[in-house]
Amino acid sequence: MDHKTNKQTHSRYAAARRLLIFWTLFIGLGAVAGASGMLIDPTGKAMGMDAMLPYFQVLPFADVLFQDFVFSGVALLIVNGLTNLTAAALLLHKKSLGVTLGGVFGVTLMLWICI
C-alpha cells in the first residue's frame, strides 16, 4: 500500500515537472522571439506595434526609454526570456531549484502582465 502511494506521488510530481518544463520553454522561447523582433526592428513596424509607442509616453522616463522598443525588448529578454529558459534548463537536468524558479518566474510573469 505504501509503495503504491509513493508511486502516485512520484507520478504526480513527474507530470507537474513536465508541465512546468512545457510552460517555461513556451514562455521563454516566446519572450526571446518577441524581444528579437523588438531589437531587430526597434520602430515596431515589422510586428505591427508602432501604434503602441504613443501610449508609452505617459510612463516615467518615457523621453529616454520609450522612444523605440529597444528598452522593452531588452527588458522582455531579461525578465521573461532568459529567466524562464534558465528554469527550463534546471528542470530538464532534474535540479530541485528549477521547480522553485519556475514558480517564482510564473509570479514574475503575472506581475509583468499586470504592470
mmCIF file of C-alpha atoms in Angstrom:
data_model
loop_
_atom_site.group_PDB
_atom_site.id
_atom_site.type_symbol
_atom_site.label_atom_id
_atom_site.label_comp_id
_atom_site.label_asym_id
_atom_site.label_seq_id
_atom_site.Cartn_x
_atom_site.Cartn_y
_atom_site.Cartn_z
ATOM 1 C CA MET A 1 0.000 0.000 0.000
ATOM 2 C CA ASP A 2 2.776 2.423 0.914
ATOM 3 C CA HIS A 3 4.628 1.631 -2.330
ATOM 4 C CA LYS A 4 1.514 2.493 -4.364
ATOM 5 C CA THR A 5 1.121 5.879 -2.598
ATOM 6 C CA ASN A 6 4.776 6.702 -3.221
ATOM 7 C CA LYS A 7 4.372 5.771 -6.903
ATOM 8 C CA GLN A 8 1.303 8.027 -7.231
ATOM 9 C CA THR A 9 3.144 10.927 -5.597
ATOM 10 C CA HIS A 10 6.146 10.397 -7.871
ATOM 11 C CA SER A 11 3.849 10.190 -10.890
ATOM 12 C CA ARG A 12 2.139 13.475 -9.954
ATOM 13 C CA TYR A 13 5.499 15.143 -9.431
ATOM 14 C CA ALA A 14 6.765 13.914 -12.806
ATOM 15 C CA ALA A 15 3.605 15.111 -14.561
ATOM 16 C CA ALA A 16 3.813 18.520 -12.859
ATOM 17 C CA ARG A 17 7.513 18.770 -13.754
ATOM 18 C CA ARG A 18 6.789 18.006 -17.418
ATOM 19 C CA LEU A 19 4.024 20.615 -17.446
ATOM 20 C CA LEU A 20 6.327 23.193 -15.856
ATOM 21 C CA ILE A 21 9.027 22.384 -18.434
ATOM 22 C CA PHE A 22 6.496 22.985 -21.212
ATOM 23 C CA TRP A 23 5.386 26.350 -19.804
ATOM 24 C CA THR A 24 8.873 27.624 -19.028
ATOM 25 C CA LEU A 25 10.026 26.725 -22.549
ATOM 26 C CA PHE A 26 6.877 28.202 -24.118
ATOM 27 C CA ILE A 27 7.192 31.489 -22.207
ATOM 28 C CA GLY A 28 10.980 31.673 -22.521
ATOM 29 C CA LEU A 29 11.113 30.991 -26.263
ATOM 30 C CA GLY A 30 8.153 33.304 -26.903
ATOM 31 C CA ALA A 31 9.860 36.078 -24.955
ATOM 32 C CA VAL A 32 13.118 35.567 -26.849
ATOM 33 C CA ALA A 33 11.224 35.710 -30.158
ATOM 34 C CA GLY A 34 9.347 38.861 -29.125
ATOM 35 C CA ALA A 35 12.492 40.529 -27.812
ATOM 36 C CA SER A 36 14.352 39.627 -31.012
ATOM 37 C CA GLY A 37 11.607 41.242 -33.077
ATOM 38 C CA MET A 38 11.796 44.399 -30.973
ATOM 39 C CA LEU A 39 15.578 44.561 -31.222
ATOM 40 C CA ILE A 40 15.727 43.785 -34.955
ATOM 41 C CA ASP A 41 13.160 46.499 -35.762
ATOM 42 C CA PRO A 42 13.052 48.972 -32.840
ATOM 43 C CA THR A 43 10.351 51.031 -34.586
ATOM 44 C CA GLY A 44 7.866 48.191 -34.086
ATOM 45 C CA LYS A 45 6.535 48.406 -37.649
ATOM 46 C CA ALA A 46 7.540 44.842 -38.567
ATOM 47 C CA MET A 47 5.461 43.424 -35.701
ATOM 48 C CA GLY A 48 2.639 45.967 -36.064
ATOM 49 C CA MET A 49 3.423 47.529 -32.698
ATOM 50 C CA ASP A 50 4.395 51.030 -33.851
ATOM 51 C CA ALA A 51 0.944 52.383 -32.913
ATOM 52 C CA MET A 52 1.628 51.465 -29.257
ATOM 53 C CA LEU A 53 4.599 53.812 -28.774
ATOM 54 C CA PRO A 54 2.468 56.939 -28.141
ATOM 55 C CA TYR A 55 0.763 55.143 -25.227
ATOM 56 C CA PHE A 56 4.168 54.624 -23.590
ATOM 57 C CA GLN A 57 4.795 58.379 -23.481
ATOM 58 C CA VAL A 58 2.861 58.708 -20.196
ATOM 59 C CA LEU A 59 5.301 56.386 -18.411
ATOM 60 C CA PRO A 60 8.177 57.678 -16.267
ATOM 61 C CA PHE A 61 11.408 58.268 -18.225
ATOM 62 C CA ALA A 62 9.461 57.985 -21.497
ATOM 63 C CA ASP A 63 11.643 60.616 -23.143
ATOM 64 C CA VAL A 64 14.663 58.353 -22.612
ATOM 65 C CA LEU A 65 13.431 54.739 -22.514
ATOM 66 C CA PHE A 66 10.345 54.584 -24.707
ATOM 67 C CA GLN A 67 11.280 56.366 -27.932
ATOM 68 C CA ASP A 68 11.526 52.935 -29.547
ATOM 69 C CA PHE A 69 11.261 49.289 -28.486
ATOM 70 C CA VAL A 70 14.914 48.684 -27.565
ATOM 71 C CA PHE A 71 14.414 49.034 -23.804
ATOM 72 C CA SER A 72 11.196 46.987 -23.940
ATOM 73 C CA GLY A 73 12.954 44.263 -25.933
ATOM 74 C CA VAL A 74 15.890 44.060 -23.539
ATOM 75 C CA ALA A 75 13.538 44.036 -20.533
ATOM 76 C CA LEU A 76 11.423 41.271 -22.091
ATOM 77 C CA LEU A 77 14.512 39.227 -22.888
ATOM 78 C CA ILE A 78 15.918 39.517 -19.366
ATOM 79 C CA VAL A 79 12.737 39.369 -17.266
ATOM 80 C CA ASN A 80 10.836 36.647 -19.122
ATOM 81 C CA GLY A 81 13.145 35.086 -21.711
ATOM 82 C CA LEU A 82 16.410 34.223 -20.032
ATOM 83 C CA THR A 83 14.841 33.558 -16.649
ATOM 84 C CA ASN A 84 12.306 31.025 -17.922
ATOM 85 C CA LEU A 85 14.883 29.326 -20.140
ATOM 86 C CA THR A 86 17.156 29.024 -17.095
ATOM 87 C CA ALA A 87 14.321 27.436 -15.114
ATOM 88 C CA ALA A 88 13.613 25.055 -18.031
ATOM 89 C CA ALA A 89 17.269 24.014 -18.201
ATOM 90 C CA LEU A 90 17.332 23.332 -14.460
ATOM 91 C CA LEU A 91 14.107 21.325 -14.729
ATOM 92 C CA LEU A 92 15.487 19.317 -17.641
ATOM 93 C CA HIS A 93 18.552 18.497 -15.521
ATOM 94 C CA LYS A 94 16.216 17.496 -12.656
ATOM 95 C CA LYS A 95 17.547 20.140 -10.280
ATOM 96 C CA SER A 96 15.132 20.997 -7.467
ATOM 97 C CA LEU A 97 15.908 24.699 -7.877
ATOM 98 C CA GLY A 98 14.171 24.538 -11.266
ATOM 99 C CA VAL A 99 10.797 23.922 -9.610
ATOM 100 C CA THR A 100 11.249 26.875 -7.275
ATOM 101 C CA LEU A 101 12.431 29.179 -10.043
ATOM 102 C CA GLY A 102 9.602 28.052 -12.316
ATOM 103 C CA GLY A 103 7.143 29.188 -9.656
ATOM 104 C CA VAL A 104 8.982 32.447 -8.994
ATOM 105 C CA PHE A 105 9.151 33.273 -12.699
ATOM 106 C CA GLY A 106 5.464 32.431 -13.065
ATOM 107 C CA VAL A 107 4.693 35.077 -10.452
ATOM 108 C CA THR A 108 7.092 37.424 -12.265
ATOM 109 C CA LEU A 109 5.126 36.871 -15.480
ATOM 110 C CA MET A 110 1.875 37.697 -13.703
ATOM 111 C CA LEU A 111 3.420 40.924 -12.374
ATOM 112 C CA TRP A 112 4.769 41.729 -15.859
ATOM 113 C CA ILE A 113 1.264 41.379 -17.307
ATOM 114 C CA CYS A 114 -0.313 43.490 -14.556
ATOM 115 C CA ILE A 115 2.270 46.254 -14.774
#
